[in-house]
Amino acid sequence: MATKQRDKIIALLTESAEPMVAGEISARLDLHVTTARFHLAKLVEEGRVETTTVPTAGVGRPRVGYRMVRQAPTGALLGHLLGQLGSTNAAREHAGAEAGRLWAEEHAPPVSVADLPDPVTVAAETLGELGFQVSNVVSAFGSHELRLCSCPLQDVARTHPEVARGVARGVIEQALAASSPALSSQYAVTVAPDPSGGNCEIVLRLAPVRRGTTLARM
C-alpha cells in the first residue's frame, strides 16, 4: 500500500510543472496531510524527491514545496533492456530466475549438512538480506506460501513484473540449494502475480515435490 501511494505521489509531482506543497498533494490524492508528509519524507530520504521553498500568497513564512529530482531519462531504457531478455513472459521470467540465482549466491544461508533446514526460515532470511519484505506466511499440508513486497525490484516490477517474479524464484531456488541439496530436491518453487492486480506483491509457494515428478523451470 505504501509503495502504491508513493507511486501516485511521484506521478503527481512528475506531471506538475511547479513544486507542490504537502497540503495540495494530500487533497489531490485524498490522503491525510500527515500521511502525505510521511511518504514525502521517505521519498526525500530515497533521493527521488527534493524540497524547495514556495512563497505564500500573503504575509507569512515560505512553505515547503516538493518536486522530483531531475535525473537522466533512463527510466524507459530499463524497460527496453528487460524486454530484450526474451520474446515471451515465460522466457523473461526464466532469464530473471537465472539472474536471481546469481544474486543469491553471495547471500544464501550457510550450508547445513547435519540437519535439514526449515525451508520457510531459509527463504525468509535470504529474502530479508536482499531487501524484500515478507508480509505473510501460510503453511498447510507441507506447503508454504510467502507473500512479499518486491521492494528491491520496484523499478523492474513496474514494467516487467514477470522478471521480478523470476528473480524471486531464482533467489529461493539458489538459497534452498545452498542450504541443503536435499532440501532443494524436496520443494518446487513457483511464483504468482500480485493478487490485487498491482506489481508490488509477489506470492511465492514452496510445494513438496511428489515422487515421480520433476521440477520444471520456466
Short mmCIF file of C-alpha atoms in Angstrom, two decimals:
data_model
loop_
_atom_site.label_atom_id
_atom_site.label_comp_id
_atom_site.label_asym_id
_atom_site.label_seq_id
_atom_site.Cartn_x
_atom_site.Cartn_y
_atom_site.Cartn_z
CA MET A 1 0.00 0.00 0.00
CA ALA A 2 2.81 2.42 0.89
CA THR A 3 4.55 1.75 -2.42
CA LYS A 4 1.37 2.42 -4.40
CA GLN A 5 0.73 5.68 -2.54
CA ARG A 6 4.28 6.85 -3.17
CA ASP A 7 3.94 5.91 -6.83
CA LYS A 8 0.87 8.15 -7.01
CA ILE A 9 2.78 11.00 -5.35
CA ILE A 10 5.64 10.55 -7.80
CA ALA A 11 3.24 10.56 -10.73
CA LEU A 12 1.61 13.75 -9.43
CA LEU A 13 4.94 15.53 -8.92
CA THR A 14 6.18 14.38 -12.32
CA GLU A 15 3.15 15.89 -14.04
CA SER A 16 3.39 19.18 -12.12
CA ALA A 17 5.46 21.97 -13.68
CA GLU A 18 5.78 23.69 -10.30
CA PRO A 19 6.68 22.40 -6.82
CA MET A 20 3.71 21.21 -4.77
CA VAL A 21 3.12 21.56 -1.03
CA ALA A 22 2.00 18.67 1.17
CA GLY A 23 -1.50 20.07 1.61
CA GLU A 24 -2.08 20.23 -2.13
CA ILE A 25 -0.76 16.70 -2.62
CA SER A 26 -2.94 15.32 0.18
CA ALA A 27 -6.04 16.97 -1.29
CA ARG A 28 -5.36 15.73 -4.81
CA LEU A 29 -4.77 12.14 -3.65
CA ASP A 30 -7.38 12.09 -0.86
CA LEU A 31 -4.74 11.45 1.82
CA HIS A 32 -4.41 12.88 5.30
CA VAL A 33 -1.79 15.63 5.20
CA THR A 34 0.26 13.81 7.86
CA THR A 35 0.29 10.68 5.69
CA ALA A 36 1.33 12.73 2.67
CA ARG A 37 4.20 14.31 4.63
CA PHE A 38 5.33 10.87 5.83
CA HIS A 39 5.55 9.49 2.29
CA LEU A 40 7.19 12.66 1.01
CA ALA A 41 9.83 12.42 3.73
CA LYS A 42 10.58 8.84 2.70
CA LEU A 43 10.88 9.85 -0.95
CA VAL A 44 13.27 12.65 0.03
CA GLU A 45 15.35 10.15 2.02
CA GLU A 46 15.49 7.88 -1.04
CA GLY A 47 16.74 10.79 -3.15
CA ARG A 48 13.78 10.70 -5.53
CA VAL A 49 12.14 13.93 -4.35
CA GLU A 50 13.70 17.18 -3.17
CA THR A 51 12.39 20.14 -1.18
CA THR A 52 12.31 23.79 -2.10
CA THR A 53 10.65 26.94 -0.80
CA VAL A 54 7.28 28.07 -2.11
CA PRO A 55 6.29 31.70 -1.40
CA THR A 56 2.95 32.33 0.29
CA ALA A 57 0.26 34.42 -1.36
CA GLY A 58 0.20 36.91 1.51
CA VAL A 59 2.20 37.60 4.63
CA GLY A 60 3.89 34.60 6.21
CA ARG A 61 6.82 32.28 6.06
CA PRO A 62 7.53 30.47 2.79
CA ARG A 63 6.10 26.98 2.61
CA VAL A 64 7.96 23.76 1.91
CA GLY A 65 7.45 22.57 -1.63
CA TYR A 66 8.29 19.22 -3.18
CA ARG A 67 9.47 18.39 -6.67
CA MET A 68 11.05 15.46 -8.46
CA VAL A 69 14.83 15.23 -8.51
CA ARG A 70 15.98 15.76 -12.06
CA GLN A 71 17.57 12.63 -13.44
CA ALA A 72 18.83 11.42 -16.78
CA PRO A 73 15.93 10.00 -18.85
CA THR A 74 16.95 6.37 -18.39
CA GLY A 75 13.66 5.07 -16.97
CA ALA A 76 12.44 3.82 -20.34
CA LEU A 77 15.85 2.29 -21.02
CA LEU A 78 15.44 -0.23 -18.20
CA GLY A 79 12.14 -1.37 -19.68
CA HIS A 80 13.71 -1.77 -23.10
CA LEU A 81 16.60 -3.78 -21.64
CA LEU A 82 14.26 -6.06 -19.73
CA GLY A 83 12.21 -6.58 -22.86
CA GLN A 84 15.31 -7.95 -24.60
CA LEU A 85 15.54 -10.84 -22.11
CA GLY A 86 13.07 -12.83 -24.18
CA SER A 87 10.15 -12.63 -26.57
CA THR A 88 7.61 -14.09 -24.12
CA ASN A 89 6.73 -13.64 -20.44
CA ALA A 90 7.92 -17.19 -19.73
CA ALA A 91 11.29 -16.57 -21.38
CA ARG A 92 11.79 -13.31 -19.47
CA GLU A 93 10.82 -14.96 -16.18
CA HIS A 94 13.32 -17.74 -16.86
CA ALA A 95 16.06 -15.17 -17.50
CA GLY A 96 15.07 -13.38 -14.30
CA ALA A 97 15.34 -16.65 -12.35
CA GLU A 98 18.86 -17.24 -13.65
CA ALA A 99 19.83 -13.74 -12.55
CA GLY A 100 18.17 -14.32 -9.18
CA ARG A 101 20.28 -17.42 -8.57
CA LEU A 102 23.46 -15.48 -9.24
CA TRP A 103 22.25 -12.65 -6.98
CA ALA A 104 21.56 -15.07 -4.13
CA GLU A 105 24.88 -16.89 -4.30
CA GLU A 106 26.52 -14.30 -2.04
CA HIS A 107 23.57 -14.09 0.35
CA ALA A 108 22.30 -17.66 0.78
CA PRO A 109 22.38 -19.18 4.31
CA PRO A 110 25.42 -21.33 5.15
CA VAL A 111 25.33 -24.96 4.08
CA SER A 112 23.98 -27.31 6.74
CA VAL A 113 24.96 -30.97 6.48
CA ALA A 114 23.77 -32.47 9.75
CA ASP A 115 20.29 -31.01 9.89
CA LEU A 116 17.62 -30.34 7.29
CA PRO A 117 16.87 -26.60 7.50
CA ASP A 118 13.36 -25.20 7.67
CA PRO A 119 12.51 -24.02 4.12
CA VAL A 120 10.49 -21.04 5.34
CA THR A 121 13.36 -19.85 7.54
CA VAL A 122 15.83 -20.21 4.68
CA ALA A 123 13.53 -18.32 2.31
CA ALA A 124 12.63 -15.52 4.75
CA GLU A 125 16.23 -14.92 5.85
CA THR A 126 17.55 -14.75 2.29
CA LEU A 127 14.73 -12.50 1.12
CA GLY A 128 15.31 -10.20 4.08
CA GLU A 129 19.02 -9.91 3.32
CA LEU A 130 18.17 -8.86 -0.23
CA GLY A 131 15.70 -6.18 0.86
CA PHE A 132 12.38 -7.94 0.36
CA GLN A 133 9.66 -7.60 2.99
CA VAL A 134 7.76 -10.80 3.82
CA SER A 135 4.29 -9.68 4.89
CA ASN A 136 2.63 -13.05 5.50
CA VAL A 137 3.42 -16.77 5.66
CA VAL A 138 0.81 -19.52 5.43
CA SER A 139 1.73 -23.20 5.85
CA ALA A 140 -0.61 -26.14 5.26
CA PHE A 141 -0.15 -29.81 4.38
CA GLY A 142 3.60 -29.43 3.90
CA SER A 143 3.30 -26.49 1.51
CA HIS A 144 4.27 -22.92 2.35
CA GLU A 145 3.10 -19.65 0.81
CA LEU A 146 5.03 -16.43 1.36
CA ARG A 147 3.56 -13.09 0.39
CA LEU A 148 6.25 -10.49 -0.12
CA CYS A 149 6.76 -6.99 -1.40
CA SER A 150 9.01 -6.70 -4.43
CA CYS A 151 10.56 -3.55 -2.93
CA PRO A 152 14.15 -4.02 -4.18
CA LEU A 153 12.78 -4.81 -7.63
CA GLN A 154 10.26 -1.98 -7.70
CA ASP A 155 11.50 -0.44 -10.95
CA VAL A 156 11.73 -3.86 -12.59
CA ALA A 157 8.26 -4.90 -11.43
CA ARG A 158 6.72 -1.69 -12.70
CA THR A 159 7.41 -2.52 -16.36
CA HIS A 160 8.11 -6.27 -16.34
CA PRO A 161 6.58 -7.99 -13.29
CA GLU A 162 7.34 -11.40 -14.79
CA VAL A 163 11.07 -10.65 -14.50
CA ALA A 164 10.67 -9.64 -10.84
CA ARG A 165 8.82 -12.89 -10.14
CA GLY A 166 11.54 -14.85 -11.90
CA VAL A 167 14.24 -13.18 -9.83
CA ALA A 168 12.39 -14.01 -6.59
CA ARG A 169 12.02 -17.64 -7.68
CA GLY A 170 15.67 -17.93 -8.62
CA VAL A 171 16.73 -16.41 -5.31
CA ILE A 172 14.82 -19.03 -3.31
CA GLU A 173 15.87 -21.93 -5.52
CA GLN A 174 19.51 -20.94 -5.01
CA ALA A 175 19.02 -20.38 -1.28
CA LEU A 176 17.48 -23.81 -0.80
CA ALA A 177 20.19 -25.49 -2.86
CA ALA A 178 23.00 -23.72 -0.98
CA SER A 179 21.44 -24.50 2.39
CA SER A 180 20.87 -28.19 1.67
CA PRO A 181 20.80 -30.15 -1.61
CA ALA A 182 18.24 -32.47 -0.01
CA LEU A 183 16.00 -29.54 0.82
CA SER A 184 16.24 -28.21 -2.71
CA SER A 185 15.15 -31.55 -4.16
CA GLN A 186 12.13 -31.74 -1.87
CA TYR A 187 10.47 -28.46 -2.83
CA ALA A 188 9.26 -26.90 -6.07
CA VAL A 189 9.32 -23.10 -6.09
CA THR A 190 6.62 -21.25 -8.01
CA VAL A 191 5.56 -17.62 -8.14
CA ALA A 192 2.27 -15.86 -8.83
CA PRO A 193 1.40 -12.25 -9.68
CA ASP A 194 0.11 -9.72 -7.18
CA PRO A 195 -3.43 -10.94 -6.32
CA SER A 196 -4.60 -7.33 -6.08
CA GLY A 197 -3.63 -6.67 -9.68
CA GLY A 198 -0.64 -4.41 -8.93
CA ASN A 199 3.06 -5.02 -9.25
CA CYS A 200 4.20 -4.62 -5.66
CA GLU A 201 3.34 -8.02 -4.20
CA ILE A 202 4.63 -11.44 -5.19
CA VAL A 203 3.19 -14.73 -3.93
CA LEU A 204 5.90 -17.37 -3.61
CA ARG A 205 4.96 -21.00 -2.99
CA LEU A 206 7.11 -23.88 -1.74
CA ALA A 207 5.33 -27.14 -2.54
CA PRO A 208 6.66 -30.62 -1.75
CA VAL A 209 7.79 -32.48 -4.84
CA ARG A 210 5.95 -35.78 -5.12
CA ARG A 211 7.73 -38.96 -6.14
CA GLY A 212 7.83 -39.49 -9.85
CA THR A 213 7.62 -35.74 -10.58
CA THR A 214 10.37 -33.39 -11.62
CA LEU A 215 10.74 -29.68 -11.12
CA ALA A 216 10.41 -27.92 -14.44
CA ARG A 217 11.90 -24.45 -14.54
CA MET A 218 10.13 -21.86 -16.61
#
